Amino acid sequence: MSLKWLEARHFRNLTHISVDLDPGLNLLFGDNGSGKTSLLESSYFLSTARSFRDTGLDPVIQRGAQDCLLRGKVQSGSMEHHIGISRNLGGSREIKINSETTKKSSELARLLPTLILGPHSVDLLIGSPTLRRRFLNWGLFHVKPGRVDSDLSNSSFTATGTSSIDFPVNWEEANRCLRQRNMLLRRYAANSETGSVKELETWSDRLATYANQIDLQRTQYVELYRPLFTEIVQQLAGIDDVTFDYYRGWHREADLMDIYLKEADLDQKRGFTQKGFQRADVRITVSGQPAAKVCSRGELKSLVWAMILAQGSLASDTGTSGGGRGTLYLVDDLSSEFDEEHRSRVCKFLVETGQQVLLTGVEEKPLLAACKNQYGRLFHVKHGEVEVQEH
């Protein structure tokens, strides 16, 4: 899989660009504020319908414009897909895939699995657990279901009308049940009444069923992921005794339905469900201590980049296409993240994956040195315009 062509209109400081990309390593250099990160962001937005920056939607639309438009061509094996997304100041959006309109941004994500690495990536390790749950979910969404769910058919919890091997369906249903249970808890709390015990138990049972399925899928995913992560940590950082542990959101030995029954009164007082899949987390330790507490900033960056690169590698090997769909890596400002040695290690790893990469930096020479001139295409970004540079 690769993004063959990208067009952006009125996106950030990109008035209009049209870029033919190499299926391998693409290098982009230019001054700060020239539009390099905006180009990466446009690629990410095209694959997810959202920005990787913590901003509202309006800022992605160029000042003075009423809307923005992104289009691309995705090559997947012998198939070429045309994708596009537009957004206006009113918040309306339109997604098209091969000229057909869809409301599901997940269809874009399936066609163009994309990961971002840059200055804010370290938040994955030191930031909110929400980011780490999103990390797990990305992996499950893009890894071929059979690789993660081979044992689900033997499980005692199979939800009626739901495929136990389909993570997106389990995820959607679990969140629906969670919303219903929380709504009942708040309603009972507001009315100072116990409410219908049977109704609450019904939604608790459904929620526990889907939560258990998600937990099993996450557990199996981590078992696939962990050895790859350990290997890449060694390649990039050389840090020993690193562990990657998954916490499911409730005590390992406890039955979730029993928890919901026993803690119903406490949940009602607080107005929300305290335990479950929505409280899951990932914990990285070094020599038995939390990495965020004992590692230097540089070591934390190396760990996080190893986390993301391992995830992309696993998705590329076992992707939803059946034989591995591939991963698009967006690497922002590599030179500011690592020293020369670590830049070379990252580039070597990326080149050897054979996946498509868009990699940015302020200066041309450090980028060329890091990849040892093993790149497909070189671009100069200046004042929101993109120029191809000859080899």
mmCIF file of C-alpha atoms in Angstrom:
data_model
loop_
_atom_site.group_PDB
_atom_site.id
_atom_site.type_symbol
_atom_site.label_atom_id
_atom_site.label_comp_id
_atom_site.label_asym_id
_atom_site.label_seq_id
_atom_site.Cartn_x
_atom_site.Cartn_y
_atom_site.Cartn_z
ATOM 1 C CA MET A 1 0.000 0.000 0.000
ATOM 2 C CA SER A 2 1.189 3.520 -0.756
ATOM 3 C CA LEU A 3 -0.163 7.015 -1.249
ATOM 4 C CA LYS A 4 0.739 7.679 -4.889
ATOM 5 C CA TRP A 5 -0.570 11.210 -5.130
ATOM 6 C CA LEU A 6 -1.710 13.900 -2.710
ATOM 7 C CA GLU A 7 -3.606 17.108 -3.378
ATOM 8 C CA ALA A 8 -4.437 19.717 -0.734
ATOM 9 C CA ARG A 9 -6.446 22.909 -1.163
ATOM 10 C CA HIS A 10 -6.761 25.571 1.536
ATOM 11 C CA PHE A 11 -5.379 23.265 4.224
ATOM 12 C CA ARG A 12 -3.408 25.202 6.868
ATOM 13 C CA ASN A 13 -0.847 27.241 4.897
ATOM 14 C CA LEU A 14 -1.140 25.029 1.811
ATOM 15 C CA THR A 15 -3.151 27.030 -0.709
ATOM 16 C CA HIS A 16 -2.845 24.348 -3.362
ATOM 17 C CA ILE A 17 -0.341 21.536 -3.698
ATOM 18 C CA SER A 18 -0.320 18.476 -5.927
ATOM 19 C CA VAL A 19 2.444 15.982 -5.143
ATOM 20 C CA ASP A 20 3.435 12.656 -6.705
ATOM 21 C CA LEU A 21 4.981 10.525 -3.981
ATOM 22 C CA ASP A 22 7.448 7.660 -4.052
ATOM 23 C CA PRO A 23 6.246 4.327 -2.596
ATOM 24 C CA GLY A 24 9.368 4.278 -0.409
ATOM 25 C CA LEU A 25 11.191 7.049 1.442
ATOM 26 C CA ASN A 26 10.146 10.640 0.710
ATOM 27 C CA LEU A 27 12.290 13.406 2.237
ATOM 28 C CA LEU A 28 10.909 16.914 2.762
ATOM 29 C CA PHE A 29 13.075 19.801 3.924
ATOM 30 C CA GLY A 30 12.426 23.494 4.463
ATOM 31 C CA ASP A 31 12.386 26.275 7.028
ATOM 32 C CA ASN A 32 10.135 26.191 10.066
ATOM 33 C CA GLY A 33 6.661 27.334 9.082
ATOM 34 C CA SER A 34 7.187 26.456 5.428
ATOM 35 C CA GLY A 35 4.405 23.852 5.369
ATOM 36 C CA LYS A 36 6.239 20.570 5.993
ATOM 37 C CA THR A 37 4.158 19.580 9.008
ATOM 38 C CA SER A 38 1.003 20.765 7.238
ATOM 39 C CA LEU A 39 1.783 18.374 4.399
ATOM 40 C CA LEU A 40 2.175 15.502 6.858
ATOM 41 C CA GLU A 41 -1.005 16.576 8.608
ATOM 42 C CA SER A 42 -2.912 16.638 5.318
ATOM 43 C CA SER A 43 -1.831 13.035 4.664
ATOM 44 C CA TYR A 44 -2.929 12.039 8.166
ATOM 45 C CA PHE A 45 -6.235 13.894 7.811
ATOM 46 C CA LEU A 46 -6.871 12.139 4.505
ATOM 47 C CA SER A 47 -6.537 8.757 6.218
ATOM 48 C CA THR A 48 -8.383 9.506 9.475
ATOM 49 C CA ALA A 49 -10.622 12.563 8.895
ATOM 50 C CA ARG A 50 -8.967 14.247 11.874
ATOM 51 C CA SER A 51 -5.788 16.113 12.744
ATOM 52 C CA PHE A 52 -2.923 14.783 14.842
ATOM 53 C CA ARG A 53 -2.700 18.208 16.480
ATOM 54 C CA ASP A 54 -4.830 19.059 19.509
ATOM 55 C CA THR A 55 -6.867 21.750 17.811
ATOM 56 C CA GLY A 56 -10.414 22.275 16.649
ATOM 57 C CA LEU A 57 -11.405 21.600 13.075
ATOM 58 C CA ASP A 58 -11.606 25.221 11.897
ATOM 59 C CA PRO A 59 -7.836 25.895 12.151
ATOM 60 C CA VAL A 60 -7.092 23.297 9.462
ATOM 61 C CA ILE A 61 -8.978 25.494 6.996
ATOM 62 C CA GLN A 62 -6.738 28.202 5.581
ATOM 63 C CA ARG A 63 -7.457 31.689 6.858
ATOM 64 C CA GLY A 64 -9.874 33.461 4.536
ATOM 65 C CA ALA A 65 -11.155 30.229 2.970
ATOM 66 C CA GLN A 66 -14.564 28.669 3.541
ATOM 67 C CA ASP A 67 -13.492 25.057 3.232
ATOM 68 C CA CYS A 68 -10.580 22.717 2.591
ATOM 69 C CA LEU A 69 -10.219 19.756 0.267
ATOM 70 C CA LEU A 70 -7.865 16.780 0.352
ATOM 71 C CA ARG A 71 -7.606 14.138 -2.343
ATOM 72 C CA GLY A 72 -5.331 11.189 -2.920
ATOM 73 C CA LYS A 73 -4.658 8.033 -4.896
ATOM 74 C CA VAL A 74 -3.879 4.908 -2.906
ATOM 75 C CA GLN A 75 -2.126 1.990 -4.578
ATOM 76 C CA SER A 76 -2.949 -1.342 -2.952
ATOM 77 C CA GLY A 77 -1.517 -4.242 -4.901
ATOM 78 C CA SER A 78 -2.943 -4.003 -8.405
ATOM 79 C CA MET A 79 -5.831 -1.813 -7.230
ATOM 80 C CA GLU A 80 -5.886 1.984 -7.251
ATOM 81 C CA HIS A 81 -8.340 3.799 -4.991
ATOM 82 C CA HIS A 82 -9.321 7.454 -5.231
ATOM 83 C CA ILE A 83 -10.088 9.013 -1.859
ATOM 84 C CA GLY A 84 -11.084 12.504 -0.794
ATOM 85 C CA ILE A 85 -12.393 14.524 2.114
ATOM 86 C CA SER A 86 -13.694 18.069 2.350
ATOM 87 C CA ARG A 87 -14.539 20.131 5.421
ATOM 88 C CA ASN A 88 -16.199 23.533 5.717
ATOM 89 C CA LEU A 89 -16.284 26.163 8.449
ATOM 90 C CA GLY A 90 -19.704 24.955 9.550
ATOM 91 C CA GLY A 91 -18.235 21.596 10.488
ATOM 92 C CA SER A 92 -19.791 19.629 7.643
ATOM 93 C CA ARG A 93 -17.618 17.056 5.953
ATOM 94 C CA GLU A 94 -17.861 14.834 2.926
ATOM 95 C CA ILE A 95 -15.820 11.668 2.434
ATOM 96 C CA LYS A 96 -15.563 9.981 -0.939
ATOM 97 C CA ILE A 97 -13.948 6.689 -1.875
ATOM 98 C CA ASN A 98 -13.869 5.837 -5.568
ATOM 99 C CA SER A 99 -16.533 8.505 -6.205
ATOM 100 C CA GLU A 100 -18.880 6.968 -3.619
ATOM 101 C CA THR A 101 -19.850 9.053 -0.582
ATOM 102 C CA THR A 102 -19.481 7.463 2.845
ATOM 103 C CA LYS A 103 -20.018 8.666 6.396
ATOM 104 C CA LYS A 104 -17.469 6.297 7.915
ATOM 105 C CA SER A 105 -13.943 7.633 8.334
ATOM 106 C CA SER A 106 -12.949 4.068 9.258
ATOM 107 C CA GLU A 107 -13.168 3.196 5.560
ATOM 108 C CA LEU A 108 -10.407 5.716 4.883
ATOM 109 C CA ALA A 109 -8.325 4.235 7.687
ATOM 110 C CA ARG A 110 -8.642 0.733 6.246
ATOM 111 C CA LEU A 111 -7.380 1.905 2.871
ATOM 112 C CA LEU A 112 -4.528 4.015 4.223
ATOM 113 C CA PRO A 113 -3.213 2.886 7.652
ATOM 114 C CA THR A 114 -1.120 5.803 8.894
ATOM 115 C CA LEU A 115 1.124 6.427 11.901
ATOM 116 C CA ILE A 116 2.669 9.729 12.997
ATOM 117 C CA LEU A 117 6.022 10.089 14.768
ATOM 118 C CA GLY A 118 7.252 13.463 15.948
ATOM 119 C CA PRO A 119 7.807 15.880 18.839
ATOM 120 C CA HIS A 120 4.496 15.013 20.520
ATOM 121 C CA SER A 121 4.844 11.240 20.249
ATOM 122 C CA VAL A 122 6.370 11.048 23.733
ATOM 123 C CA ASP A 123 2.914 11.933 25.104
ATOM 124 C CA LEU A 124 1.972 8.340 24.345
ATOM 125 C CA LEU A 125 4.167 7.277 27.255
ATOM 126 C CA ILE A 126 3.813 10.174 29.691
ATOM 127 C CA GLY A 127 0.338 11.429 28.779
ATOM 128 C CA SER A 128 -3.230 10.309 29.390
ATOM 129 C CA PRO A 129 -4.186 6.601 29.333
ATOM 130 C CA THR A 130 -6.668 7.604 26.626
ATOM 131 C CA LEU A 131 -3.733 7.858 24.210
ATOM 132 C CA ARG A 132 -2.550 4.351 25.062
ATOM 133 C CA ARG A 133 -6.040 2.893 24.673
ATOM 134 C CA ARG A 134 -6.218 4.561 21.270
ATOM 135 C CA PHE A 135 -2.841 2.989 20.514
ATOM 136 C CA LEU A 136 -4.153 -0.498 21.338
ATOM 137 C CA ASN A 137 -7.313 0.053 19.331
ATOM 138 C CA TRP A 138 -5.367 1.185 16.251
ATOM 139 C CA GLY A 139 -3.408 -2.046 16.373
ATOM 140 C CA LEU A 140 -6.503 -4.214 16.684
ATOM 141 C CA PHE A 141 -8.276 -2.329 13.921
ATOM 142 C CA HIS A 142 -5.445 -2.886 11.445
ATOM 143 C CA VAL A 143 -4.189 -6.360 12.327
ATOM 144 C CA LYS A 144 -5.825 -9.225 10.453
ATOM 145 C CA PRO A 145 -8.596 -10.483 12.815
ATOM 146 C CA GLY A 146 -7.671 -14.166 12.536
ATOM 147 C CA ARG A 147 -4.208 -13.484 13.945
ATOM 148 C CA VAL A 148 -5.680 -12.022 17.122
ATOM 149 C CA ASP A 149 -8.873 -14.002 17.568
ATOM 150 C CA SER A 150 -7.901 -17.585 16.837
ATOM 151 C CA ASP A 151 -9.093 -18.715 20.274
ATOM 152 C CA LEU A 152 -12.293 -16.689 20.482
ATOM 153 C CA SER A 153 -14.396 -19.521 19.069
ATOM 154 C CA ASN A 154 -13.630 -21.496 22.233
ATOM 155 C CA SER A 155 -14.661 -18.639 24.492
ATOM 156 C CA SER A 156 -17.787 -18.865 26.624
ATOM 157 C CA PHE A 157 -18.756 -15.262 25.904
ATOM 158 C CA THR A 158 -20.104 -14.710 22.404
ATOM 159 C CA ALA A 159 -22.530 -11.813 22.051
ATOM 160 C CA THR A 160 -25.733 -12.512 20.169
ATOM 161 C CA GLY A 161 -25.655 -11.108 16.654
ATOM 162 C CA THR A 162 -22.007 -10.115 16.896
ATOM 163 C CA SER A 163 -18.973 -11.638 15.204
ATOM 164 C CA SER A 164 -16.497 -12.413 17.975
ATOM 165 C CA ILE A 165 -13.598 -11.894 15.572
ATOM 166 C CA ASP A 166 -14.623 -8.372 14.550
ATOM 167 C CA PHE A 167 -12.997 -5.822 16.839
ATOM 168 C CA PRO A 168 -14.707 -2.741 15.316
ATOM 169 C CA VAL A 169 -18.132 -4.302 15.963
ATOM 170 C CA ASN A 170 -17.202 -5.296 19.503
ATOM 171 C CA TRP A 171 -15.854 -1.794 20.096
ATOM 172 C CA GLU A 172 -18.982 -0.096 18.787
ATOM 173 C CA GLU A 173 -21.319 -2.329 20.773
ATOM 174 C CA ALA A 174 -19.293 -2.034 23.979
ATOM 175 C CA ASN A 175 -19.425 1.744 23.790
ATOM 176 C CA ARG A 176 -23.156 1.665 23.092
ATOM 177 C CA CYS A 177 -23.724 -0.504 26.166
ATOM 178 C CA LEU A 178 -21.457 1.727 28.250
ATOM 179 C CA ARG A 179 -23.440 4.824 27.243
ATOM 180 C CA GLN A 180 -26.718 3.102 28.115
ATOM 181 C CA ARG A 181 -25.486 1.928 31.508
ATOM 182 C CA ASN A 182 -24.060 5.357 32.359
ATOM 183 C CA MET A 183 -27.324 6.997 31.305
ATOM 184 C CA LEU A 184 -29.253 4.734 33.662
ATOM 185 C CA LEU A 185 -26.809 5.408 36.502
ATOM 186 C CA ARG A 186 -27.131 9.184 36.083
ATOM 187 C CA ARG A 187 -30.889 9.008 35.800
ATOM 188 C CA TYR A 188 -31.207 6.981 38.962
ATOM 189 C CA ALA A 189 -28.797 9.302 40.784
ATOM 190 C CA ALA A 190 -30.697 12.411 39.660
ATOM 191 C CA ASN A 191 -34.025 10.972 40.768
ATOM 192 C CA SER A 192 -32.587 9.610 44.027
ATOM 193 C CA GLU A 193 -34.086 6.230 43.299
ATOM 194 C CA THR A 194 -32.782 2.743 42.764
ATOM 195 C CA GLY A 195 -34.503 2.426 39.415
ATOM 196 C CA SER A 196 -35.149 -0.795 37.582
ATOM 197 C CA VAL A 197 -32.636 -3.329 38.866
ATOM 198 C CA LYS A 198 -33.490 -5.658 35.999
ATOM 199 C CA GLU A 199 -32.861 -2.992 33.364
ATOM 200 C CA LEU A 200 -29.500 -2.078 34.872
ATOM 201 C CA GLU A 201 -28.506 -5.728 35.144
ATOM 202 C CA THR A 202 -29.443 -6.317 31.502
ATOM 203 C CA TRP A 203 -27.166 -3.543 30.263
ATOM 204 C CA SER A 204 -24.452 -4.546 32.738
ATOM 205 C CA ASP A 205 -24.501 -8.083 31.383
ATOM 206 C CA ARG A 206 -24.275 -6.892 27.778
ATOM 207 C CA LEU A 207 -21.478 -4.491 28.639
ATOM 208 C CA ALA A 208 -19.518 -7.183 30.473
ATOM 209 C CA THR A 209 -19.902 -9.530 27.495
ATOM 210 C CA TYR A 210 -18.451 -7.090 24.982
ATOM 211 C CA ALA A 211 -15.821 -5.828 27.426
ATOM 212 C CA ASN A 212 -14.592 -9.393 27.922
ATOM 213 C CA GLN A 213 -14.321 -9.882 24.179
ATOM 214 C CA ILE A 214 -12.335 -6.669 23.799
ATOM 215 C CA ASP A 215 -10.087 -7.690 26.678
ATOM 216 C CA LEU A 216 -9.353 -11.054 25.068
ATOM 217 C CA GLN A 217 -8.604 -9.417 21.726
ATOM 218 C CA ARG A 218 -6.331 -6.846 23.357
ATOM 219 C CA THR A 219 -4.549 -9.553 25.344
ATOM 220 C CA GLN A 220 -3.895 -11.634 22.241
ATOM 221 C CA TYR A 221 -2.762 -8.564 20.323
ATOM 222 C CA VAL A 222 -0.245 -7.683 23.039
ATOM 223 C CA GLU A 223 1.117 -11.242 22.930
ATOM 224 C CA LEU A 224 1.795 -10.786 19.214
ATOM 225 C CA TYR A 225 3.128 -7.282 19.674
ATOM 226 C CA ARG A 226 5.400 -7.628 22.722
ATOM 227 C CA PRO A 227 8.341 -9.586 21.196
ATOM 228 C CA LEU A 228 8.457 -7.272 18.196
ATOM 229 C CA PHE A 229 8.516 -4.232 20.479
ATOM 230 C CA THR A 230 11.344 -5.717 22.559
ATOM 231 C CA GLU A 231 13.377 -6.410 19.429
ATOM 232 C CA ILE A 232 12.938 -2.889 18.039
ATOM 233 C CA VAL A 233 13.771 -1.273 21.398
ATOM 234 C CA GLN A 234 17.111 -3.037 21.218
ATOM 235 C CA GLN A 235 17.700 -1.873 17.643
ATOM 236 C CA LEU A 236 16.859 1.774 18.294
ATOM 237 C CA ALA A 237 17.788 2.389 21.911
ATOM 238 C CA GLY A 238 19.743 -0.555 23.283
ATOM 239 C CA ILE A 239 17.751 -0.375 26.528
ATOM 240 C CA ASP A 240 17.729 -3.636 28.502
ATOM 241 C CA ASP A 241 15.067 -5.173 30.750
ATOM 242 C CA VAL A 242 12.106 -3.370 29.169
ATOM 243 C CA THR A 243 8.633 -4.799 29.754
ATOM 244 C CA PHE A 244 5.364 -3.991 28.002
ATOM 245 C CA ASP A 245 2.352 -4.856 30.151
ATOM 246 C CA TYR A 246 -1.360 -4.541 29.502
ATOM 247 C CA TYR A 247 -3.858 -3.627 32.242
ATOM 248 C CA ARG A 248 -7.405 -4.467 31.212
ATOM 249 C CA GLY A 249 -9.332 -1.997 33.378
ATOM 250 C CA TRP A 250 -10.382 -4.270 36.231
ATOM 251 C CA HIS A 251 -8.639 -6.813 38.453
ATOM 252 C CA ARG A 252 -7.300 -9.765 36.495
ATOM 253 C CA GLU A 253 -8.870 -12.389 38.770
ATOM 254 C CA ALA A 254 -12.258 -10.681 39.100
ATOM 255 C CA ASP A 255 -15.390 -11.322 37.052
ATOM 256 C CA LEU A 256 -16.579 -8.077 35.479
ATOM 257 C CA MET A 257 -20.286 -8.833 35.842
ATOM 258 C CA ASP A 258 -19.767 -9.545 39.550
ATOM 259 C CA ILE A 259 -18.037 -6.169 39.847
ATOM 260 C CA TYR A 260 -20.963 -4.408 38.175
ATOM 261 C CA LEU A 261 -23.423 -6.071 40.549
ATOM 262 C CA LYS A 262 -21.378 -5.386 43.687
ATOM 263 C CA GLU A 263 -20.463 -1.801 42.778
ATOM 264 C CA ALA A 264 -23.812 -0.735 41.302
ATOM 265 C CA ASP A 265 -24.588 1.585 44.231
ATOM 266 C CA LEU A 266 -21.165 3.241 44.061
ATOM 267 C CA ASP A 267 -21.410 3.624 40.288
ATOM 268 C CA GLN A 268 -24.843 5.170 40.733
ATOM 269 C CA LYS A 269 -23.535 7.701 43.263
ATOM 270 C CA ARG A 270 -20.751 8.721 40.899
ATOM 271 C CA GLY A 271 -22.916 8.608 37.803
ATOM 272 C CA PHE A 272 -20.637 6.484 35.651
ATOM 273 C CA THR A 273 -19.156 3.008 35.258
ATOM 274 C CA GLN A 274 -15.810 2.861 37.047
ATOM 275 C CA LYS A 275 -14.434 -0.466 35.817
ATOM 276 C CA GLY A 276 -14.174 -1.950 32.368
ATOM 277 C CA PHE A 277 -12.530 -1.848 28.952
ATOM 278 C CA GLN A 278 -12.718 1.971 28.974
ATOM 279 C CA ARG A 279 -10.162 2.031 31.812
ATOM 280 C CA ALA A 280 -7.521 -0.129 30.126
ATOM 281 C CA ASP A 281 -3.908 1.009 30.003
ATOM 282 C CA VAL A 282 -0.436 0.017 28.846
ATOM 283 C CA ARG A 283 2.497 0.138 31.259
ATOM 284 C CA ILE A 284 6.149 0.270 30.194
ATOM 285 C CA THR A 285 8.779 -0.504 32.807
ATOM 286 C CA VAL A 286 12.571 -0.507 32.727
ATOM 287 C CA SER A 287 14.274 -2.732 35.300
ATOM 288 C CA GLY A 288 10.939 -2.987 37.091
ATOM 289 C CA GLN A 289 10.399 0.778 37.381
ATOM 290 C CA PRO A 290 7.947 2.956 35.405
ATOM 291 C CA ALA A 291 9.801 4.180 32.320
ATOM 292 C CA ALA A 292 8.334 7.668 32.678
ATOM 293 C CA LYS A 293 10.051 8.012 36.069
ATOM 294 C CA VAL A 294 13.479 6.480 35.464
ATOM 295 C CA CYS A 295 14.273 7.199 31.806
ATOM 296 C CA SER A 296 15.812 10.331 30.347
ATOM 297 C CA ARG A 297 13.867 12.364 27.810
ATOM 298 C CA GLY A 298 15.947 10.849 25.025
ATOM 299 C CA GLU A 299 15.312 7.307 26.257
ATOM 300 C CA LEU A 300 11.582 8.000 26.496
ATOM 301 C CA LYS A 301 11.568 9.179 22.888
ATOM 302 C CA SER A 302 13.366 6.015 21.799
ATOM 303 C CA LEU A 303 10.885 3.832 23.690
ATOM 304 C CA VAL A 304 7.872 5.592 22.207
ATOM 305 C CA TRP A 305 9.226 5.473 18.684
ATOM 306 C CA ALA A 306 9.912 1.762 19.161
ATOM 307 C CA MET A 307 6.302 1.324 20.318
ATOM 308 C CA ILE A 308 4.935 2.995 17.205
ATOM 309 C CA LEU A 309 7.335 1.376 14.745
ATOM 310 C CA ALA A 310 6.597 -2.065 16.198
ATOM 311 C CA GLN A 311 2.896 -1.449 15.809
ATOM 312 C CA GLY A 312 3.304 -0.417 12.190
ATOM 313 C CA SER A 313 5.481 -3.442 11.464
ATOM 314 C CA LEU A 314 2.923 -5.818 12.951
ATOM 315 C CA ALA A 315 0.105 -4.210 10.975
ATOM 316 C CA SER A 316 2.136 -4.433 7.771
ATOM 317 C CA ASP A 317 2.789 -8.150 8.334
ATOM 318 C CA THR A 318 -0.732 -9.135 9.428
ATOM 319 C CA GLY A 319 -2.910 -6.372 8.044
ATOM 320 C CA THR A 320 -6.640 -6.379 7.359
ATOM 321 C CA SER A 321 -6.103 -7.048 3.675
ATOM 322 C CA GLY A 322 -5.146 -10.610 4.542
ATOM 323 C CA GLY A 323 -1.524 -10.460 3.501
ATOM 324 C CA GLY A 324 -0.612 -7.208 5.168
ATOM 325 C CA ARG A 325 -1.851 -3.924 3.771
ATOM 326 C CA GLY A 326 1.162 -1.837 4.694
ATOM 327 C CA THR A 327 1.638 1.278 6.792
ATOM 328 C CA LEU A 328 2.318 4.897 5.880
ATOM 329 C CA TYR A 329 4.785 6.460 8.339
ATOM 330 C CA LEU A 330 4.736 10.230 8.798
ATOM 331 C CA VAL A 331 7.931 11.354 10.532
ATOM 332 C CA ASP A 332 8.011 15.003 11.606
ATOM 333 C CA ASP A 333 11.242 16.896 12.278
ATOM 334 C CA LEU A 334 13.517 13.902 12.790
ATOM 335 C CA SER A 335 16.642 16.037 13.291
ATOM 336 C CA SER A 336 15.210 17.755 16.362
ATOM 337 C CA GLU A 337 14.193 14.463 17.953
ATOM 338 C CA PHE A 338 17.437 12.472 17.868
ATOM 339 C CA ASP A 339 21.180 12.793 17.559
ATOM 340 C CA GLU A 340 22.980 11.696 14.403
ATOM 341 C CA GLU A 341 23.437 8.082 15.487
ATOM 342 C CA HIS A 342 19.800 7.581 16.442
ATOM 343 C CA ARG A 343 18.601 9.336 13.284
ATOM 344 C CA SER A 344 20.572 6.832 11.237
ATOM 345 C CA ARG A 345 19.091 3.924 13.205
ATOM 346 C CA VAL A 346 15.544 5.179 12.654
ATOM 347 C CA CYS A 347 16.102 5.730 8.930
ATOM 348 C CA LYS A 348 17.764 2.341 8.514
ATOM 349 C CA PHE A 349 14.812 0.670 10.174
ATOM 350 C CA LEU A 350 12.274 2.570 8.067
ATOM 351 C CA VAL A 351 14.065 1.838 4.796
ATOM 352 C CA GLU A 352 14.314 -1.860 5.649
ATOM 353 C CA THR A 353 10.566 -2.119 6.324
ATOM 354 C CA GLY A 354 9.902 -1.388 2.661
ATOM 355 C CA GLN A 355 6.944 0.782 3.696
ATOM 356 C CA GLN A 356 6.144 4.285 2.512
ATOM 357 C CA VAL A 357 7.617 7.097 4.607
ATOM 358 C CA LEU A 358 7.214 10.884 4.542
ATOM 359 C CA LEU A 359 10.063 12.326 6.609
ATOM 360 C CA THR A 360 10.694 16.015 7.305
ATOM 361 C CA GLY A 361 13.583 18.148 8.522
ATOM 362 C CA VAL A 362 14.739 21.747 8.358
ATOM 363 C CA GLU A 363 17.983 21.108 6.489
ATOM 364 C CA GLU A 364 18.625 18.870 3.517
ATOM 365 C CA LYS A 365 22.076 17.503 4.407
ATOM 366 C CA PRO A 366 21.203 15.913 7.793
ATOM 367 C CA LEU A 367 18.291 14.096 6.159
ATOM 368 C CA LEU A 368 20.453 12.761 3.351
ATOM 369 C CA ALA A 369 23.128 11.728 5.836
ATOM 370 C CA ALA A 370 20.625 9.942 8.073
ATOM 371 C CA CYS A 371 19.230 7.833 5.246
ATOM 372 C CA LYS A 372 22.642 7.460 3.561
ATOM 373 C CA ASN A 373 21.098 8.691 0.311
ATOM 374 C CA GLN A 374 18.728 5.716 0.195
ATOM 375 C CA TYR A 375 15.598 7.656 -0.629
ATOM 376 C CA GLY A 376 13.024 7.671 -3.377
ATOM 377 C CA ARG A 377 12.140 11.333 -3.733
ATOM 378 C CA LEU A 378 13.356 14.644 -2.281
ATOM 379 C CA PHE A 379 11.137 17.722 -1.875
ATOM 380 C CA HIS A 380 11.827 21.318 -0.902
ATOM 381 C CA VAL A 381 8.903 22.940 0.913
ATOM 382 C CA LYS A 382 8.852 26.733 0.853
ATOM 383 C CA HIS A 383 6.026 29.176 1.645
ATOM 384 C CA GLY A 384 3.412 26.443 1.336
ATOM 385 C CA GLU A 385 4.673 25.202 -2.025
ATOM 386 C CA VAL A 386 6.411 21.913 -2.801
ATOM 387 C CA GLU A 387 9.195 21.461 -5.343
ATOM 388 C CA VAL A 388 10.756 18.155 -6.395
ATOM 389 C CA GLN A 389 14.546 18.138 -6.167
ATOM 390 C CA GLU A 390 16.698 16.163 -8.560
ATOM 391 C CA HIS A 391 18.921 13.403 -7.172
#
